[in-house]
Structures are given as C-alpha cells and as structure tokens.
Coordinates of C-alpha atoms in Angstrom, one line a residue:
M1 CA 186.7 84.1 35.6
K2 CA 183.6 85.4 37.2
L3 CA 180.9 83.3 38.7
P4 CA 177.3 84.3 39.5
V5 CA 176.2 85.5 42.9
F6 CA 172.8 84.3 44.2
P7 CA 171.3 86.4 47.0
L8 CA 168.7 84.9 49.3
I9 CA 166.5 86.9 51.6
C10 CA 165.9 87.3 55.3
A11 CA 163.4 89.8 56.5
A12 CA 164.1 92.7 59.0
T13 CA 161.7 94.6 61.3
C14 CA 161.8 98.3 61.0
L15 CA 159.2 99.6 63.4
A16 CA 156.7 98.6 65.9
V17 CA 153.0 99.6 65.8
A18 CA 150.5 99.4 68.6
V19 CA 147.0 98.7 67.5
T20 CA 144.0 98.5 69.7
R21 CA 140.5 97.4 68.7
L22 CA 138.2 96.9 71.6
E23 CA 134.6 95.7 71.3
A24 CA 132.1 94.8 74.0
G25 CA 128.6 93.6 74.2
A26 CA 125.7 94.9 72.2
P27 CA 126.0 98.7 71.9
A28 CA 123.9 100.6 74.5
D29 CA 123.5 97.5 76.8
V30 CA 124.4 98.0 80.4
D31 CA 127.8 96.7 81.3
I32 CA 126.9 94.1 83.9
A33 CA 130.5 93.9 85.0
F34 CA 130.4 97.4 86.5
N35 CA 128.1 98.2 89.4
A36 CA 129.4 101.1 91.6
N37 CA 126.9 100.4 94.4
A38 CA 126.8 104.1 95.2
N39 CA 124.1 105.4 97.4
N40 CA 121.6 107.9 96.1
L41 CA 122.1 111.1 98.1
G42 CA 122.2 113.2 94.9
P43 CA 123.5 112.9 91.4
V44 CA 126.9 111.8 90.2
R45 CA 128.3 114.7 88.2
G46 CA 132.0 114.3 87.8
L47 CA 133.4 111.6 85.4
A48 CA 137.0 111.4 84.2
V49 CA 139.2 108.7 82.8
Q50 CA 142.9 108.1 83.6
P51 CA 145.6 107.0 81.1
D52 CA 145.9 103.7 82.9
G53 CA 142.2 102.9 82.2
K54 CA 141.0 103.6 85.7
F55 CA 138.1 106.1 86.0
L56 CA 136.9 108.5 88.6
I57 CA 133.4 109.4 89.7
G58 CA 132.3 112.4 91.8
G59 CA 129.0 113.5 93.3
Y60 CA 126.9 113.4 96.4
F61 CA 127.4 109.7 97.4
T62 CA 128.9 108.5 100.7
S63 CA 129.3 104.9 99.8
A64 CA 130.6 103.1 96.7
G65 CA 131.6 99.5 96.1
G66 CA 130.0 98.5 99.3
V67 CA 132.3 100.7 101.5
T68 CA 132.4 104.3 102.6
R69 CA 133.5 106.7 99.9
N70 CA 132.7 110.3 100.4
R71 CA 131.9 112.0 97.2
L72 CA 134.9 110.9 95.2
A73 CA 135.9 107.3 94.2
R74 CA 138.1 105.5 91.7
F75 CA 137.5 102.3 89.9
H76 CA 139.8 99.9 88.0
A77 CA 139.1 99.6 84.3
G78 CA 137.3 96.3 84.8
G79 CA 134.8 98.0 87.2
T80 CA 136.0 97.1 90.7
L81 CA 136.6 99.7 93.3
D82 CA 140.1 100.9 93.8
A83 CA 140.3 100.2 97.5
A84 CA 143.5 102.2 98.0
F85 CA 142.0 105.5 96.8
N86 CA 139.9 107.4 99.5
P87 CA 140.2 111.2 99.3
N88 CA 137.2 111.8 101.7
L89 CA 135.4 115.1 101.0
D90 CA 132.6 116.6 103.1
G91 CA 130.5 117.9 100.2
A92 CA 129.5 117.2 96.6
V93 CA 132.0 116.9 93.8
N94 CA 130.8 118.5 90.5
C95 CA 133.9 118.1 88.4
I96 CA 137.2 116.2 88.2
A97 CA 140.4 116.8 86.3
V98 CA 143.3 114.4 85.8
Q99 CA 146.7 116.1 85.5
A100 CA 149.5 114.8 83.2
D101 CA 151.5 114.1 86.3
G102 CA 148.8 111.8 87.7
K103 CA 147.5 114.3 90.3
I104 CA 143.7 114.7 90.5
L105 CA 141.7 117.9 90.9
A106 CA 138.2 117.9 92.3
G107 CA 135.8 120.9 92.3
G108 CA 132.5 121.2 94.0
L109 CA 130.6 122.2 97.1
F110 CA 132.9 120.9 99.8
T111 CA 134.8 122.7 102.5
H112 CA 137.0 119.9 103.8
A113 CA 139.1 117.3 101.9
G114 CA 141.5 114.7 103.2
G115 CA 140.7 115.8 106.7
Q116 CA 141.9 119.4 106.1
N117 CA 140.2 122.7 105.2
R118 CA 139.8 123.0 101.4
T119 CA 137.1 125.2 100.1
F120 CA 135.5 124.1 96.8
L121 CA 138.7 123.0 95.0
A122 CA 141.3 120.5 96.1
R123 CA 144.1 118.5 94.6
F124 CA 145.1 114.9 95.4
H125 CA 148.1 112.8 94.7
A126 CA 147.6 109.8 92.6
D127 CA 147.2 107.6 95.7
G128 CA 144.3 109.8 96.9
S129 CA 146.2 111.7 99.6
L130 CA 145.7 115.4 99.8
D131 CA 148.2 117.6 98.0
T132 CA 148.8 120.0 101.0
G133 CA 150.8 122.4 98.9
F134 CA 147.8 123.3 96.7
D135 CA 145.1 125.7 98.1
A136 CA 143.4 128.0 95.6
G137 CA 141.3 129.8 98.2
I138 CA 138.1 129.8 96.1
D139 CA 135.1 131.1 98.0
D140 CA 132.1 129.3 96.4
Q141 CA 131.1 126.3 94.3
V142 CA 133.2 125.1 91.4
Y143 CA 131.4 123.5 88.4
C144 CA 134.0 123.0 85.8
L145 CA 137.8 122.5 85.3
A146 CA 140.2 122.5 82.4
I147 CA 143.9 122.0 82.2
Q148 CA 146.0 123.9 79.7
P149 CA 149.0 122.3 78.0
D150 CA 151.3 124.5 80.1
G151 CA 149.8 123.0 83.3
K152 CA 147.7 126.0 84.3
I153 CA 144.2 125.3 85.6
L154 CA 141.0 127.0 84.5
A155 CA 138.2 126.8 87.1
G156 CA 134.6 128.0 86.6
G157 CA 131.6 128.2 88.9
L158 CA 129.7 130.4 91.3
F159 CA 132.6 132.0 93.2
T160 CA 133.6 135.6 93.4
H161 CA 137.1 135.3 94.7
A162 CA 140.2 133.1 94.1
G163 CA 143.0 133.6 96.5
S164 CA 142.7 137.2 97.7
E165 CA 141.6 138.6 94.4
M166 CA 138.1 139.1 92.9
R167 CA 137.4 136.7 90.1
L168 CA 133.7 136.3 89.3
S169 CA 132.9 132.7 88.2
L170 CA 136.1 132.0 86.2
A171 CA 139.8 132.0 87.3
R172 CA 143.0 130.7 86.0
L173 CA 145.5 129.2 88.4
H174 CA 149.2 128.4 88.2
A175 CA 150.1 124.8 88.7
D176 CA 150.7 125.4 92.4
G177 CA 147.2 126.9 92.9
A178 CA 148.3 130.5 93.0
L179 CA 146.0 132.9 91.0
D180 CA 147.2 133.9 87.5
V181 CA 146.6 137.6 88.0
T182 CA 147.0 138.3 84.3
F183 CA 143.8 136.5 83.4
D184 CA 140.4 138.1 84.1
A185 CA 137.5 137.3 81.8
G186 CA 135.2 139.9 83.4
L187 CA 132.1 137.8 83.6
N188 CA 128.9 138.8 85.4
D189 CA 127.3 135.4 86.3
L190 CA 127.7 131.7 86.6
T191 CA 130.2 129.7 84.5
R192 CA 129.2 126.1 83.9
L193 CA 131.7 124.9 81.4
V194 CA 135.1 125.7 80.1
V195 CA 136.7 123.9 77.1
L196 CA 140.1 124.6 75.4
Q197 CA 140.3 124.8 71.7
P198 CA 143.4 123.4 69.9
D199 CA 144.5 127.0 69.1
G200 CA 144.6 128.0 72.8
K201 CA 141.4 129.9 72.8
I202 CA 138.9 129.1 75.5
L203 CA 135.1 128.4 75.1
I204 CA 133.0 129.1 78.1
G205 CA 129.3 128.7 78.8
G206 CA 126.8 129.3 81.6
N207 CA 124.4 132.0 82.6
F208 CA 126.5 135.2 82.1
T209 CA 125.6 137.9 79.7
E210 CA 128.8 139.8 79.6
A211 CA 132.5 138.9 79.0
G212 CA 134.9 141.7 79.4
E213 CA 133.0 144.8 78.6
A214 CA 131.0 143.3 75.7
A215 CA 127.7 141.5 75.5
H216 CA 128.1 137.7 75.3
S217 CA 125.0 135.9 76.2
R218 CA 125.5 132.5 77.9
I219 CA 128.4 131.5 75.6
A220 CA 131.7 133.3 74.8
R221 CA 135.1 132.6 73.5
L222 CA 138.2 134.0 75.2
L223 CA 141.6 134.7 73.9
P224 CA 144.5 132.9 75.7
N225 CA 145.0 136.0 77.9
G226 CA 141.4 136.0 79.1
A227 CA 140.1 138.9 76.9
A228 CA 136.9 138.3 75.1
D229 CA 137.2 137.1 71.5
N230 CA 134.7 139.4 69.8
S231 CA 135.0 137.7 66.5
F232 CA 132.9 134.9 68.1
S233 CA 129.4 136.1 68.9
A234 CA 126.3 134.1 69.7
N235 CA 123.2 135.1 71.6
V236 CA 121.5 132.3 73.6
N237 CA 118.4 133.0 75.6
N238 CA 119.0 130.6 78.5
Q239 CA 121.7 128.6 80.2
V240 CA 124.3 126.7 78.2
Y241 CA 125.2 123.5 80.1
S242 CA 127.5 121.7 77.7
L243 CA 129.4 121.9 74.4
A244 CA 131.4 119.7 72.1
L245 CA 133.9 120.7 69.5
R246 CA 133.8 119.3 66.0
T247 CA 137.0 118.7 64.1
D248 CA 136.0 121.4 61.6
G249 CA 135.8 124.0 64.3
K250 CA 132.1 124.1 64.6
V251 CA 130.6 123.9 68.1
F252 CA 127.7 121.9 69.4
I253 CA 126.0 123.6 72.4
S254 CA 123.2 122.3 74.7
G255 CA 121.3 123.5 77.7
S256 CA 117.9 124.9 78.7
F257 CA 117.6 127.5 75.9
S258 CA 114.9 127.7 73.3
S259 CA 116.5 130.2 70.9
V260 CA 120.0 130.9 69.5
N261 CA 120.7 134.1 67.6
S262 CA 117.0 134.9 67.7
T263 CA 116.2 131.6 65.9
S264 CA 114.2 128.8 67.6
R265 CA 116.5 126.0 68.8
N266 CA 115.2 123.7 71.6
R267 CA 118.1 122.8 73.9
M268 CA 120.6 122.0 71.1
A269 CA 122.3 124.0 68.4
L270 CA 125.3 123.9 66.2
L271 CA 127.4 127.1 65.8
N272 CA 129.9 127.9 63.1
A273 CA 133.4 128.8 64.2
N274 CA 132.5 132.5 64.4
G275 CA 129.3 131.8 66.5
T276 CA 126.7 132.1 63.8
L277 CA 124.1 129.5 63.7
D278 CA 124.4 126.4 61.4
G279 CA 120.9 126.3 60.0
G280 CA 121.1 122.6 59.0
F281 CA 121.2 121.2 62.6
N282 CA 118.0 121.3 64.6
P283 CA 117.1 118.0 66.4
G284 CA 115.1 119.6 69.2
A285 CA 114.7 118.2 72.7
D286 CA 111.7 118.5 74.9
N287 CA 113.8 119.3 78.0
V288 CA 117.3 120.1 79.2
V289 CA 120.3 118.5 77.5
R290 CA 123.0 118.6 80.3
S291 CA 125.9 116.7 78.8
M292 CA 127.6 115.7 75.5
A293 CA 130.4 113.3 74.8
M294 CA 131.8 113.1 71.2
Q295 CA 133.2 110.0 69.7
A296 CA 136.1 109.9 67.2
D297 CA 133.7 108.8 64.5
G298 CA 131.7 112.0 65.0
K299 CA 128.8 110.5 66.9
L300 CA 127.5 112.5 69.9
V301 CA 126.3 111.0 73.1
L302 CA 123.7 113.1 75.0
G303 CA 122.4 113.0 78.5
G304 CA 119.9 115.1 80.3
T305 CA 116.3 115.5 81.4
F306 CA 114.7 115.1 78.0
T307 CA 112.2 112.3 77.1
S308 CA 112.0 113.2 73.4
L309 CA 114.6 114.1 70.9
A310 CA 114.2 114.7 67.2
S311 CA 110.5 113.8 67.7
N312 CA 111.5 110.3 69.0
V313 CA 111.1 108.9 72.5
R314 CA 114.5 109.0 74.2
N315 CA 114.5 108.8 77.9
R316 CA 117.4 111.0 79.1
L317 CA 120.0 109.3 76.8
A318 CA 120.4 109.5 73.1
R319 CA 123.1 109.6 70.4
L320 CA 123.3 111.6 67.2
N321 CA 125.0 110.4 64.0
P322 CA 127.8 112.7 62.6
G323 CA 125.3 114.5 60.3
G324 CA 123.1 115.3 63.3
A325 CA 120.4 112.7 62.7
L326 CA 119.2 110.5 65.5
D327 CA 121.1 107.2 65.9
T328 CA 118.1 105.0 66.0
A329 CA 120.1 102.0 67.1
F330 CA 121.0 103.7 70.4
N331 CA 118.2 103.8 72.9
P332 CA 119.2 102.6 76.4
G333 CA 116.9 104.8 78.5
A334 CA 117.3 105.9 82.1
D335 CA 114.5 106.4 84.6
D336 CA 115.7 109.8 85.9
E337 CA 118.1 112.6 84.9
V338 CA 121.5 112.0 83.4
F339 CA 123.9 114.7 84.4
G340 CA 127.1 113.6 82.8
A341 CA 128.6 111.3 80.2
A342 CA 132.2 110.4 79.4
L343 CA 133.9 107.9 77.0
Q344 CA 136.6 105.5 78.1
A345 CA 139.4 104.7 75.8
D346 CA 137.8 101.5 74.7
G347 CA 134.6 103.4 73.8
R348 CA 132.4 102.3 76.7
I349 CA 130.2 105.1 78.0
L350 CA 130.1 106.2 81.6
I351 CA 127.0 108.0 82.7
G352 CA 126.2 109.7 86.0
G353 CA 123.0 111.3 87.3
E354 CA 120.1 110.6 89.6
F355 CA 118.7 107.5 87.9
T356 CA 118.2 104.2 89.6
T357 CA 117.7 102.0 86.5
V358 CA 119.2 102.1 83.0
Q359 CA 117.7 99.9 80.3
G360 CA 115.7 98.3 83.0
V361 CA 118.8 97.2 85.0
N362 CA 119.3 98.5 88.5
R363 CA 122.1 101.0 88.5
T364 CA 122.1 103.8 91.1
V365 CA 123.4 107.2 90.0
V366 CA 126.2 105.8 87.8
A367 CA 126.4 103.1 85.1
R368 CA 128.5 102.0 82.2
L369 CA 127.2 101.1 78.7
H370 CA 128.7 99.0 76.0
N371 CA 129.5 100.6 72.7
T372 CA 130.6 99.8 69.2
G373 CA 134.3 99.2 68.5
A374 CA 137.0 101.7 69.3
T375 CA 140.1 101.8 67.2
Q376 CA 143.5 103.4 67.6
S377 CA 146.9 102.9 66.1
L378 CA 150.1 104.5 67.2
S379 CA 152.9 104.1 64.7
V380 CA 156.3 105.5 63.7
P381 CA 156.3 105.4 59.9
S382 CA 159.7 107.0 59.7
A383 CA 162.4 108.6 61.9
A384 CA 160.7 112.0 61.0
R385 CA 157.1 111.2 61.7
I386 CA 154.8 109.7 64.4
Q387 CA 151.1 109.0 63.6
W388 CA 148.2 108.3 66.0
L389 CA 145.0 107.2 64.2
R390 CA 141.8 107.1 66.2
G391 CA 138.4 106.0 65.2
G392 CA 135.1 104.4 66.0
S393 CA 133.8 105.0 69.6
S394 CA 137.2 106.3 70.9
P395 CA 136.7 109.6 72.7
E396 CA 137.3 112.5 70.5
T397 CA 140.2 114.7 71.5
F398 CA 141.4 118.2 70.7
Y399 CA 144.9 118.4 72.1
V400 CA 147.5 115.6 71.7
T401 CA 151.0 115.6 73.1
I402 CA 153.7 113.1 71.8
E403 CA 156.6 112.0 74.0
L404 CA 159.7 109.9 73.6
S405 CA 161.4 107.5 76.0
V406 CA 164.8 105.9 75.4
D407 CA 164.9 104.1 78.8
G408 CA 162.0 101.7 78.4
G409 CA 159.4 104.1 79.6
G410 CA 161.2 105.2 82.7
T411 CA 161.3 108.8 81.7
W412 CA 159.4 110.7 79.0
N413 CA 160.5 113.8 77.0
L414 CA 158.0 115.9 75.1
L415 CA 158.6 115.9 71.4
G416 CA 155.7 118.3 70.6
T417 CA 152.0 118.5 70.0
G418 CA 150.2 116.7 67.3
S419 CA 148.6 118.2 64.2
R420 CA 145.3 117.1 62.7
I421 CA 145.3 114.6 59.8
P422 CA 142.3 112.6 58.5
N423 CA 141.2 110.2 61.3
G424 CA 143.9 111.2 63.8
W425 CA 147.0 113.2 64.6
E426 CA 150.7 113.3 63.5
L427 CA 153.9 114.9 64.5
T428 CA 156.5 115.5 61.8
G429 CA 159.9 117.1 61.3
L430 CA 161.5 114.7 63.9
E431 CA 164.9 113.1 64.2
L432 CA 164.1 110.0 66.2
P433 CA 166.8 107.7 67.5
D434 CA 167.2 104.1 66.2
G435 CA 164.8 102.8 68.8
G436 CA 162.8 103.6 71.9
H437 CA 159.2 104.1 72.9
V438 CA 156.7 106.8 71.9
R439 CA 153.6 107.8 73.8
A440 CA 150.7 109.8 72.6
R441 CA 148.3 111.4 75.2
A442 CA 145.1 113.2 74.6
R443 CA 142.8 115.2 76.8
T444 CA 139.1 114.3 76.9
T445 CA 136.1 116.1 78.3
G446 CA 133.1 114.6 80.0
G447 CA 130.8 114.6 83.1
Y448 CA 128.3 117.3 84.0
G449 CA 128.5 120.1 81.4
C450 CA 131.7 118.6 80.1
G451 CA 133.2 120.1 83.2
S452 CA 135.5 117.2 83.9
T453 CA 138.6 116.3 82.0
G454 CA 140.6 113.1 81.7
L455 CA 143.5 111.6 79.7
V456 CA 143.8 108.7 77.3
E457 CA 147.1 107.4 75.9
S458 CA 148.7 104.9 73.7
T459 CA 152.3 103.7 73.7
A460 CA 154.4 101.9 71.1
A461 CA 157.9 100.6 70.9
F462 CA 159.9 101.3 67.7
A463 CA 163.2 100.2 66.3
F464 CA 164.7 101.5 63.0
T465 CA 167.2 99.1 61.4
P466 CA 169.6 100.4 58.8
L467 CA 167.6 98.5 56.3
A468 CA 164.5 100.4 57.2
A469 CA 166.3 103.7 57.0
W470 CA 167.6 102.6 53.5
R471 CA 164.1 101.9 52.4
Q472 CA 163.0 105.3 53.7
A473 CA 165.7 107.0 51.8
N474 CA 165.1 105.2 48.5
F475 CA 161.4 104.6 48.6
G476 CA 160.0 107.1 51.0
S477 CA 158.7 104.5 53.4
P478 CA 160.5 102.1 55.8
A479 CA 157.7 99.4 55.3
D480 CA 158.7 96.0 53.9
A481 CA 156.1 96.3 51.2
G482 CA 155.6 97.1 47.5
D483 CA 158.7 98.3 45.7
A484 CA 160.5 98.6 49.0
A485 CA 159.9 95.0 50.0
T486 CA 162.9 93.0 50.9
A487 CA 162.4 90.5 48.1
A488 CA 161.4 93.0 45.5
D489 CA 163.5 93.9 42.4
P490 CA 162.1 97.2 41.2
D491 CA 165.0 97.9 38.8
K492 CA 164.7 94.4 37.3
D493 CA 168.5 93.7 37.4
G494 CA 168.1 90.3 39.1
L495 CA 169.0 91.6 42.6
T496 CA 166.6 91.8 45.4
N497 CA 166.5 94.9 47.5
L498 CA 168.3 93.1 50.3
A499 CA 171.2 92.3 48.0
E500 CA 171.2 95.9 46.7
F501 CA 171.3 97.2 50.4
G502 CA 174.0 94.7 51.4
F503 CA 176.3 95.8 48.6
G504 CA 175.5 99.5 48.8
L505 CA 173.9 99.6 45.3
N506 CA 171.1 101.7 43.9
P507 CA 167.7 99.8 43.9
R508 CA 166.3 102.2 41.3
Q509 CA 169.1 101.6 38.7
P510 CA 170.3 98.3 37.2
D511 CA 173.8 97.8 38.5
S512 CA 174.4 94.1 39.0
A513 CA 177.7 94.5 37.2
S514 CA 179.0 96.3 40.2
L515 CA 178.8 93.2 42.4
P516 CA 182.0 91.7 43.8
A517 CA 182.9 88.6 41.8
W518 CA 184.7 85.3 42.3
E519 CA 188.1 85.4 40.8
Q520 CA 190.0 82.4 39.5
T521 CA 193.7 82.3 40.3
D522 CA 196.4 79.5 40.2
S523 CA 195.5 78.7 43.8
G524 CA 191.7 78.3 43.2
Y525 CA 188.7 80.6 43.4
T526 CA 188.6 83.6 45.8
L527 CA 185.9 86.2 46.7
A528 CA 186.9 89.1 48.9
F529 CA 185.2 92.5 49.7
T530 CA 184.3 94.8 52.5
R531 CA 180.7 95.2 53.6
P532 CA 179.6 98.8 53.1
A533 CA 179.3 100.8 56.3
G534 CA 175.7 101.6 55.7
A535 CA 174.8 97.9 55.5
A536 CA 175.0 97.2 59.2
G537 CA 172.9 94.2 60.2
V538 CA 173.6 92.3 57.0
T539 CA 176.0 89.4 56.7
F540 CA 177.1 87.1 53.9
V541 CA 177.4 83.3 53.7
A542 CA 179.5 81.7 50.9
E543 CA 178.7 78.1 49.9
K544 CA 179.8 75.5 47.3
S545 CA 178.1 72.6 45.6
T546 CA 178.9 70.1 42.8
T547 CA 175.3 69.2 42.1
L548 CA 173.0 72.2 42.7
D549 CA 170.9 69.8 44.9
P550 CA 169.3 72.1 47.6
D551 CA 170.6 69.8 50.3
E552 CA 174.2 69.6 48.9
W553 CA 175.4 73.1 49.6
T554 CA 178.4 73.4 51.9
G555 CA 179.4 76.6 53.8
L556 CA 182.9 78.0 53.4
P557 CA 184.8 79.6 56.3
N558 CA 185.3 83.3 56.2
A559 CA 189.0 84.0 56.4
A560 CA 188.5 87.6 57.6
E561 CA 186.6 89.4 60.3
P562 CA 183.4 91.3 59.4
P563 CA 183.0 93.7 57.9
Q564 CA 185.8 92.1 55.9
F565 CA 184.8 88.9 54.0
S566 CA 187.2 86.5 52.2
W567 CA 186.5 83.0 51.0
T568 CA 188.8 80.7 49.0
V569 CA 188.1 77.3 47.3
P570 CA 191.5 75.6 46.7
A571 CA 192.3 74.6 43.2
G572 CA 192.3 70.9 44.2
E573 CA 188.6 71.2 45.2
A574 CA 187.7 72.9 42.0
S575 CA 188.2 69.9 39.6
G576 CA 185.1 68.9 37.7
R577 CA 181.8 70.8 38.1
L578 CA 181.7 73.4 40.8
Y579 CA 179.0 75.9 41.8
L580 CA 179.6 78.8 44.1
R581 CA 177.0 81.2 45.6
L582 CA 176.8 84.0 48.1
R583 CA 173.8 84.4 50.4
V584 CA 172.8 87.8 51.8
T585 CA 171.1 87.6 55.1
T586 CA 170.2 89.8 58.1
E587 CA 172.1 89.1 61.3

C-alpha cells in the first residue's frame, strides 16, 4: 500500500550580493564635513581616490588639516586628515597615481621627497614613506600619470630625459622605475594628459604638433607600443588640457582651443572614435576648461577658468547632461580657477584650484561637493559569471579587474578583466568554487587635466549551495525566483522544486510517480531510500498523525545514517486511522 508524501519547504541562500547606494545633501552643495584647511600658496592640482575611500590631494600647499603638510596630503573618507601620512615634498605636486598594490606615485615640480633627492617623480609606500627603490631620473616637470594593467607607468610633462635616455615629454616606465626603452612616442612638445583606452591604446593631449613622424596637433592616439595610431587624426589649434572617454568610444576634449578640425569649437569638443568632429556637440565656454570628470550616468563635471558655458553663467564649475546640454540644476560656482575635479566612489565631487570660496562657503584651494546618488552592485549570478553594475554619480571607469579570494580576503587572485555590458561590467566563462569573495576594481581619472588616477572597488561574498547549482542547471539562474523558486511547481505534478531537488527528479517533467513510497508489511509501514548525491544540504523528516491536526504530528526516528533514511511504524501503532508524511527541508 502506498501513502502520499507531502513535502514542505525551507529556503536556501545561493549567493551574496553587495549593493551600495549613497546619497548626500543637496547636489552641488559644499560638503561642510570636509575642510582641508590648506594654505593658498598656489593651486591644488592632484586629486586621486583610494579603494578604501581615502583620497589624496597634491599642489603647492604647505599646511593642511591645521598641521604642516608639504604638497601632498591624504584624508579619510569622512574628510579628516590622515595624520599618519606625511610624504614631505619640496615642490608642487601636479598629479597623483594610486597603484593596485597601495603604493602612491606623485609627479610635479619637486626635487626632494621624503628627505631624499627625487626629481619630479617619486613613489611612496601606503604609509607615506618614500619607496627608495624607485627613481625614474626624470629631468623636468611631470604633469600627468597613468598606470597600465601590467603595472607599467606612463608619465607625461615637460621633461626631455628619463633615466639616461632622451624622452621628450612622455615616457613609459617599468614598475621599478626603469625606462621602458621599447616605448618612444616621438613628441615635440609638452604632454599634459595621458589616458588609457580599454583596448590598450593611449590617448595623449598637450601642446605637441607631432607624434612619431606624423602631424598630430595637440591630441594623438598611440598604439600600445608607443607608435602613433594614424587612424585617429584631429587638428586642434591650441592646448588640450583634459579629455574624457565615453562608453561608445567617443572622446570629449577640453582646453584653450577655439577650433577643432578647422571648425569653431570654443574650449570643448566631442570627437568620434577616429578623431573626426561630432557636429552635434558644441556647448562653448568663454575661457579655458581645465578638467573633466565623467559620471557613470554619462554626466560630465567641468572645471576651469570659464564664467560662461552654453551661454549661461557658470563660474568655473559646470556639469553637462549625457546628451551635452547644460545641467541647469548644477551651479555651485567658485570665486577663482578650478584646476581639477575627481569623483569619489559615493559620487561626491572633489575639486582643487586657486579658489577661496565655493558656493559662498570659505574653502581654500580644495573642496568637496555633494552629488546625486551613486549606485553599484557586485553580484555572482552563477558559478560562470560575475557582474558589476554601476550607475548614477559613480565615477565612470574604463578598465575593470575582477579577483577571487578563498581565504576571507587575505589573498586575491586575478580572474580577468571585465567586459562592457549595459550599465556596467561582467566577467564570464568562469568556474568559481562553491564559496569565497570576489572583488572588482576600476581605475578612475581626475585632477588637473585628468592627469591623476585612482582606484575604486567593491567586494562581495558568495556561496553556491547545491540547490543553487541545481537551479542554474535546470532554469538558467540560481535565483530563488520565478519558475526556479523553492516553492514553485513549474511542471504541475504536485511537487515543489525543493522536493524535486531532494529526490533527484526533473522539475520540468511530471514525475511524482518516481517518489519513494511507504510500504505496508506484516510488521507495519516502512519508508526507506538513499538521498541522491546531488541533493547535499537537504534532509528529510518523517512524521505521523491520527487527526491531521497541525499540532498533532509526531516525528519518527531515522533508523539509518544519512544519506540513508529508514522509518518504520509498527503494526500495533497503525490500528485505526493513520496519516504519514515526509517533509523535505534544507539542513
């Protein structure tokens, strides 16, 4: 005699998702919580964010946070000075780069750093002490830095030599500071900016008119080996100070120019991926646009000397909407030049320059502005895929690395680089373990002429249960939702997905007849079976009742050891009415 089996449900977690949504005060308002208290000996130019939320400022100042800080300082995310960090340089810092290992590069006009001779480029350990093993031997001012995925360093500026070799205004260094002799762009004048494209090509801007042996006026694109990419050609009539990459490959440029490709463009233009002019973008500024910082939602923060943009009053600060129109809701205003801008991970805007007030609030040479909400979500939808969605005022990024840790974040191993998807990045083709942590890191640009570079990151724990893997195999998703939900019955055979999983059945095909059944013998009623190997994490509870009252069910002892199960109701207990059931649960 067969009796019915009634499965009950207990949910299981299949993955962990880290989601951040950070909002501050009214957008464009000065963040009162941050006041660097830097003295005004010249502008703040370098601005870079660290993965831990701390941020760095560089410039001409000799005091910050009420104490001596010569040209380079670090602040906690909340805005207080990091008192333990004191690199001590004797000249201005123009640009900053945060390495993946936590070390910090500074380029500028100095000749001493950390009490030792270091001309124009130095590297510091994360605690601020000088990295004595790094000495690039650059002979004049450094304006911009970029770090390649392989750890090599691109430096641009006014110099003519790096190490003992001639390198006019642009050089590539190995991670230890030695010159990469295979890379020579052949420029003839100042380099103010260097930005890496996702494909490894390198965009540069400045005052040069040649790259290699070809004419490239103030902007050029280089191949990864340093040769000029002659498929990209733009003719700009004055200096290019900053650029920002769009996700479609187009390039915003800004500077002091008044024409691009022989067409009038006042200080801003949009280039197609091949360098031709996008005729639909022409906001026009009345003076120099020195810096640009792009948000993940496509909005573009601008800083400079201008007082009018798109025929509207905008005092040295403005923001454009994704289509290029002026963001009329953003109008903080500064009383003097804004040299650089950078976005923190939470969307707040750092600005540096020569100003003393922003939005009428006293802020000397550096300030932070509130912004609209920033969103990000790092998830592991399956053992084969990691996804990092970014939106709102999060800083836009163009290179993402994804790493795995199986020791709680103690060590990280690179899984690969992310590929673009709508609103973010993903990495596919993986074979992740059952659990661990994932970390996504992205490089940002900011500061004077986008010459500084920082890092933002997100981490998330994940754990794949066998049930989640079963959902993935049968429904294409490990999520406890829709047809894959634990309590769903997509094949309409009276068995929930959890019961189908627990007995190794097909949730897409009615197969309740394949369930193990209670058998009546002379000694009573017995149910015995072996839990399928793939159903790890599931257990079974057999119960009896004579009334079907919810409070009158009594558990039966399992006479075997899991994964074996065996229950017996002696014949003497089976007189009269008897109900038996089997509950399927997660352990």
